[in-house]
XYZ file of C-alpha atoms in Angstrom:
448
model
C 68.824 70.158 88.860
C 69.633 73.570 87.357
C 72.863 74.117 85.475
C 75.442 75.401 87.989
C 76.531 78.054 85.500
C 73.028 79.536 85.643
C 73.190 80.002 89.408
C 74.115 83.443 90.780
C 77.765 84.224 91.292
C 78.926 84.712 94.868
C 80.371 88.123 94.020
C 80.515 90.453 91.052
C 82.760 93.521 91.200
C 82.135 96.106 88.507
C 84.872 98.621 87.829
C 85.478 101.251 85.195
C 89.193 100.541 85.640
C 90.356 97.008 86.445
C 93.945 95.838 85.938
C 93.664 92.872 83.569
C 96.531 91.466 81.483
C 98.707 94.430 82.378
C 96.267 97.130 81.266
C 93.388 98.982 82.848
C 89.952 98.519 81.311
C 86.348 98.446 82.402
C 85.154 95.024 83.504
C 82.818 92.990 85.639
C 84.766 90.361 87.596
C 82.635 87.417 88.718
C 83.585 85.073 91.551
C 82.337 81.647 92.538
C 83.723 79.556 95.423
C 86.667 81.887 95.883
C 87.842 81.807 92.272
C 87.458 84.274 89.411
C 85.253 82.437 86.924
C 84.324 85.191 84.480
C 85.568 88.575 83.299
C 82.937 90.349 81.248
C 82.008 93.817 80.093
C 81.276 96.175 82.968
C 77.518 96.278 82.316
C 77.070 92.549 81.615
C 73.865 91.095 83.142
C 75.491 88.940 85.835
C 73.413 87.864 88.836
C 75.292 87.693 92.127
C 74.656 87.196 95.807
C 76.822 90.264 96.371
C 77.375 92.958 93.746
C 79.853 95.789 94.221
C 80.149 98.783 91.912
C 83.376 100.643 92.517
C 82.952 104.400 92.681
C 84.666 106.750 90.276
C 88.318 107.161 91.212
C 88.784 103.627 92.510
C 90.530 100.930 90.482
C 90.390 97.159 90.893
C 93.714 95.411 91.501
C 94.883 91.923 92.432
C 95.897 91.541 96.056
C 99.531 92.312 96.821
C 101.785 89.316 97.535
C 104.569 90.175 99.995
C 107.267 87.516 99.807
C 109.496 88.946 102.555
C 107.913 89.384 105.999
C 109.305 88.709 109.479
C 106.367 87.810 111.710
C 108.615 86.613 114.599
C 106.005 84.361 116.222
C 106.550 82.095 118.154
C 109.334 83.159 120.467
C 109.472 86.899 119.820
C 105.770 87.633 119.639
C 106.304 90.863 121.581
C 108.072 92.080 118.400
C 105.266 91.021 116.044
C 102.722 88.212 115.657
C 100.458 86.656 113.065
C 97.338 88.529 114.207
C 98.943 91.971 114.076
C 101.087 91.330 110.989
C 98.285 89.928 108.840
C 95.897 92.676 109.932
C 98.487 95.293 108.963
C 99.067 93.520 105.672
C 95.366 93.504 104.788
C 95.073 97.210 105.573
C 97.809 97.768 103.018
C 96.153 95.706 100.295
C 98.303 92.629 100.909
C 96.429 89.316 100.671
C 99.362 86.875 100.890
C 102.598 86.983 102.875
C 105.512 84.555 103.030
C 107.056 84.488 106.492
C 110.817 84.458 107.040
C 112.418 81.671 109.117
C 113.872 84.143 111.653
C 113.443 85.935 114.109
C 111.115 83.390 115.653
C 112.309 80.946 118.291
C 112.889 78.301 117.126
C 113.761 79.431 113.604
C 112.118 77.504 110.773
C 115.050 75.198 110.070
C 113.383 71.832 110.780
C 109.997 70.279 109.973
C 109.081 70.367 113.672
C 109.821 74.113 113.838
C 107.664 74.603 110.733
C 104.844 72.788 112.529
C 105.157 75.231 115.441
C 104.921 78.159 113.017
C 101.860 76.714 111.357
C 100.189 76.004 114.686
C 100.777 79.611 115.761
C 99.527 81.094 112.493
C 96.496 78.897 111.820
C 93.950 80.463 114.217
C 95.141 84.048 113.683
C 95.881 84.561 109.982
C 93.664 87.264 108.497
C 95.187 86.640 105.045
C 97.020 83.706 103.453
C 100.447 82.830 104.864
C 103.288 80.747 103.447
C 106.666 79.982 104.983
C 110.326 80.073 104.034
C 112.736 77.564 105.542
C 116.210 78.357 106.809
C 119.615 77.169 105.577
C 122.054 77.361 108.485
C 125.195 75.275 109.050
C 123.408 72.667 111.189
C 120.584 72.161 108.669
C 122.796 71.452 105.653
C 122.316 67.923 104.375
C 118.713 67.879 105.629
C 117.112 70.616 103.548
C 115.047 68.209 101.441
C 112.980 67.364 104.555
C 111.833 70.982 104.847
C 111.291 71.210 101.110
C 108.993 68.205 101.227
C 107.214 69.718 104.253
C 106.125 72.582 102.002
C 108.404 75.580 102.528
C 108.796 77.831 99.493
C 112.584 77.933 99.624
C 115.521 78.495 101.946
C 116.852 81.708 103.480
C 120.573 82.022 104.126
C 122.754 84.796 105.506
C 126.313 85.273 104.302
C 127.095 87.549 107.270
C 125.865 87.420 110.888
C 122.077 87.620 111.036
C 121.805 89.496 114.320
C 120.305 86.537 116.208
C 122.415 83.700 117.584
C 119.992 80.919 116.656
C 120.317 81.666 112.928
C 124.064 81.604 112.084
C 125.363 82.544 108.661
C 126.917 80.323 106.006
C 130.550 80.550 104.974
C 131.304 80.759 101.260
C 132.033 77.022 101.196
C 128.735 76.327 102.991
C 126.915 78.572 100.508
C 128.149 76.315 97.690
C 127.180 73.234 99.694
C 123.670 74.598 100.279
C 123.272 75.639 96.651
C 124.274 72.186 95.405
C 121.921 70.467 97.846
C 118.979 72.715 96.918
C 119.712 72.447 93.182
C 119.386 68.655 93.443
C 115.639 69.034 94.077
C 115.283 72.295 92.107
C 114.510 74.363 95.182
C 115.133 78.066 95.690
C 117.850 79.680 97.821
C 117.172 83.253 98.941
C 120.175 85.153 100.238
C 121.015 88.049 102.525
C 124.084 89.074 100.562
C 126.688 90.956 102.595
C 130.269 89.689 102.810
C 131.599 89.437 106.386
C 135.187 90.056 105.262
C 134.193 93.370 103.657
C 132.222 94.292 106.761
C 135.179 93.464 109.014
C 137.492 95.637 106.920
C 135.135 98.632 106.986
C 135.218 101.397 109.625
C 133.176 100.610 112.722
C 129.845 102.402 113.281
C 130.262 105.584 115.310
C 127.364 106.084 117.670
C 124.561 108.275 116.362
C 126.220 109.141 113.012
C 124.200 107.762 110.125
C 127.007 108.541 107.673
C 129.359 106.383 109.749
C 126.797 103.574 109.845
C 126.576 103.539 106.029
C 130.391 103.482 105.781
C 130.407 100.469 108.111
C 128.346 98.472 105.559
C 129.909 99.506 102.223
C 128.773 98.731 98.693
C 131.677 96.321 98.396
C 130.087 94.007 100.952
C 127.034 93.518 98.736
C 129.088 93.300 95.539
C 131.356 90.589 96.906
C 128.554 88.513 98.429
C 126.438 88.702 95.284
C 129.418 87.563 93.219
C 129.697 84.517 95.531
C 126.010 83.742 94.956
C 126.372 84.120 91.188
C 129.359 81.779 91.240
C 127.365 79.186 93.206
C 124.480 79.399 90.733
C 126.877 79.053 87.805
C 128.559 75.987 89.308
C 125.349 74.159 90.294
C 122.730 75.317 87.783
C 120.491 76.108 90.754
C 118.104 78.961 91.474
C 118.946 81.885 93.759
C 117.211 85.088 94.758
C 119.039 88.144 96.109
C 117.115 89.730 98.971
C 116.794 93.459 99.699
C 119.336 94.837 97.228
C 120.424 98.267 98.434
C 123.586 98.881 96.407
C 123.395 99.857 92.746
C 127.089 98.987 92.489
C 126.083 95.321 92.226
C 123.816 95.892 89.207
C 126.459 95.278 86.475
C 127.272 91.820 87.881
C 123.565 91.013 88.163
C 122.918 92.118 84.578
C 125.799 89.996 83.314
C 124.609 86.946 85.254
C 121.099 87.262 83.882
C 122.381 87.831 80.346
C 124.336 84.581 80.586
C 121.149 82.692 81.426
C 121.753 82.067 85.118
C 118.645 81.531 87.204
C 118.974 84.599 89.381
C 116.245 86.955 90.598
C 116.592 90.109 92.663
C 114.419 92.233 94.920
C 114.666 95.642 96.474
C 112.500 97.180 99.189
C 110.240 100.208 99.680
C 112.623 101.903 102.113
C 115.464 101.898 99.583
C 113.116 103.468 97.036
C 111.643 106.022 99.462
C 114.477 107.379 101.618
C 118.051 108.471 100.994
C 121.064 108.955 103.189
C 120.959 112.758 103.175
C 117.472 112.860 104.689
C 118.182 110.487 107.597
C 119.081 112.337 110.793
C 121.836 111.295 113.148
C 120.286 109.154 115.844
C 117.360 108.208 113.576
C 117.595 104.502 114.246
C 114.045 103.940 112.985
C 115.798 104.000 109.574
C 118.418 101.392 110.478
C 118.410 98.333 108.246
C 121.040 96.027 106.805
C 122.152 96.578 104.137
C 121.657 100.295 104.692
C 119.728 103.003 102.885
C 122.249 104.713 100.603
C 122.403 108.024 98.716
C 119.937 109.573 96.271
C 121.959 108.760 93.139
C 122.036 105.112 94.202
C 118.280 105.202 94.771
C 117.597 106.449 91.255
C 119.689 103.630 89.828
C 117.538 101.130 91.741
C 114.407 102.654 90.201
C 115.981 102.447 86.741
C 116.895 98.798 87.342
C 113.300 98.022 88.289
C 112.023 99.652 85.124
C 114.509 97.807 82.873
C 113.914 94.465 84.611
C 117.316 93.971 86.219
C 115.548 94.029 89.597
C 112.562 91.697 89.408
C 110.370 92.650 92.327
C 109.756 94.689 95.459
C 108.980 93.192 98.875
C 108.637 94.913 102.231
C 111.269 93.133 104.375
C 108.981 94.043 107.279
C 111.322 93.449 110.236
C 109.854 94.947 113.403
C 111.008 94.874 116.999
C 109.998 96.499 120.251
C 110.550 100.242 120.537
C 113.114 99.591 123.272
C 115.239 97.541 120.875
C 114.725 99.877 117.932
C 115.923 102.866 119.944
C 118.491 101.008 122.065
C 121.502 103.118 122.935
C 119.534 106.342 122.556
C 120.176 106.634 118.827
C 123.355 104.556 118.625
C 123.304 102.801 115.230
C 125.635 100.094 116.498
C 123.257 99.104 119.309
C 119.788 99.586 117.805
C 117.905 96.724 116.154
C 118.162 96.828 112.354
C 114.856 96.498 110.526
C 112.131 98.632 108.925
C 108.464 98.232 109.838
C 106.576 98.951 106.626
C 104.220 96.086 105.800
C 101.018 98.145 105.909
C 102.573 100.949 103.854
C 104.840 99.143 101.397
C 102.559 99.149 98.360
C 101.538 102.776 98.801
C 105.108 103.886 99.458
C 106.324 102.349 96.218
C 103.336 103.739 94.327
C 104.120 107.203 95.723
C 107.683 107.027 94.429
C 106.613 105.572 91.088
C 103.891 108.204 90.632
C 106.400 111.013 91.109
C 108.592 109.471 88.383
C 105.822 108.885 85.858
C 105.922 105.111 86.335
C 102.461 103.541 85.919
C 100.536 101.800 88.670
C 100.484 98.637 86.556
C 104.273 98.377 86.915
C 104.082 98.632 90.705
C 101.467 95.862 90.799
C 103.657 93.720 88.552
C 106.632 94.156 90.911
C 104.682 93.654 94.142
C 101.995 91.136 93.190
C 102.588 89.206 89.971
C 106.380 88.876 90.263
C 106.327 88.073 93.974
C 103.658 85.404 93.424
C 105.675 83.944 90.565
C 108.840 83.879 92.697
C 107.229 81.382 95.066
C 105.221 79.519 92.445
C 101.794 80.863 93.447
C 100.444 81.227 89.928
C 96.884 81.237 91.280
C 97.230 84.822 92.542
C 98.912 88.114 91.733
C 96.684 88.736 88.707
C 93.053 89.207 87.755
C 92.336 86.375 85.362
C 89.869 83.526 85.027
C 90.977 80.691 87.294
C 92.907 82.881 89.715
C 92.049 83.120 93.376
C 89.700 86.065 93.902
C 92.068 88.207 95.973
C 91.058 91.729 95.007
C 91.704 95.294 96.140
C 89.655 98.434 95.535
C 92.277 101.179 95.424
C 92.149 104.961 95.019
C 95.543 105.897 93.541
C 95.034 109.656 93.889
C 94.091 109.817 97.565
C 96.812 111.048 99.900
C 97.538 110.856 103.597
C 100.226 111.477 106.187
C 101.489 108.406 108.025
C 101.093 108.178 111.782
C 103.039 105.229 113.149
C 100.715 105.093 116.151
C 97.764 104.367 113.846
C 99.380 101.410 112.069
C 98.237 97.879 112.860
C 101.605 96.199 113.375
C 102.388 95.502 117.011
C 104.922 98.197 117.910
C 104.239 101.812 116.845
C 107.632 102.478 115.254
C 108.197 103.076 111.545
C 110.644 104.928 109.340
C 107.573 106.047 107.368
C 106.135 107.999 110.321
C 105.271 111.471 109.030
C 105.674 110.541 105.360
C 103.123 111.893 102.898
C 101.952 108.999 100.724
C 99.465 108.450 97.920
C 96.857 105.716 97.683
C 93.888 104.537 99.701
C 93.059 100.856 100.175
C 89.267 101.075 100.233
C 88.248 97.392 100.269
C 90.048 94.045 100.237
C 88.658 90.632 99.283
C 90.303 87.286 100.044
C 88.880 84.481 97.911
C 85.908 86.705 97.149
C 85.026 87.464 100.783
C 85.734 90.883 102.250
C 88.565 90.694 104.784
C 87.517 91.043 108.417
C 90.334 91.050 110.974
C 87.838 90.006 113.656
C 87.097 86.803 111.726
C 90.443 85.448 110.462
C 89.973 83.474 107.250
C 93.524 83.164 105.979
C 94.858 79.815 104.831
C 98.295 78.357 105.395
C 100.078 77.703 102.118
C 102.449 74.938 101.086
C 104.738 74.817 98.098
C 103.101 72.713 95.394
């Protein structure tokens, strides 16, 4: 029998600019059985069943890993579903998503609900899909069951979630959940807004975006994040702050990290792309919680990404039907809160980074390597020997204007509609095979 190493590779991608070990260099990336098995010089004599030479202007990147996606199936599949969400993700260069435990019905708060999620996703997933579990009052004391069933961690709200079947935790319940999860070294991920601060704030006032922002003040994030930090300090556990919008919380986060607490933080493309002054009254396509704040705040979020205070960027893709998104004819109190941006998230962040002189390698680190590391998927998020061959051919200089109607997610509503963005996702490979939405080949992932 011939030596297996002498057999042709399944795929070789040759690129004058591949992102390897944090830097761009020319390389030939060879794949066998879905795994990167060799990285050689670009002109190395490597035989392959399929050889791809990227054209000038395209770079080779690892697939994006989006750790914060609401797919909503089963139960609210008219909002989004695994077929549409994973197709949209692949079009945006995303090769792995981790699905949130709400807004599906039932939410992923029990092993049986996780089984329903997996059954729904299995025949439809165009890319790889993992799952978060939920920490709600009724699931406390039983979180280890979900952990052992393979969820990547536990989502909790500290203020009302917006759906009745996923109630929030009180401060005492937050500490209870953190202690329970710390006992098996799991991960708690937190929507950090304090209900007492929200209750004390002025109520939203119809179509006024300024009034909506006042109704969810910086203090609500600051207070909730301080509760999370206190719970981490008391238990020694791990916590992750979701969708940070307020730069006012950055000093407390910096201090917590400097003291050695196991705390990570994300922000989202919409906070890095839009600011309060540009959002029109009645523009409920921009409604999200916590809200998009002013331009000075936005620049502080960018600075915190660059200095490492904020660890990563994830989409928080949270779609709904158009009827819900525009409920009340532009009334911010009545409209569903969530931004649909999964297909655009990587290119939106790259557009903002490019304008600030931040390199593409940093964006990939925030949206691929760091997100993969958050959930323990060390086999992806990087181009290295032994990694899964999830690859993206990307033209960073191409530009386009977003049309929400042309996006692949289920409902044609997006805050990015009309935005001028940079970057073209030319080709996407999952485990060395080019992604084809008509032939779903995604796998369902479990925490290992």
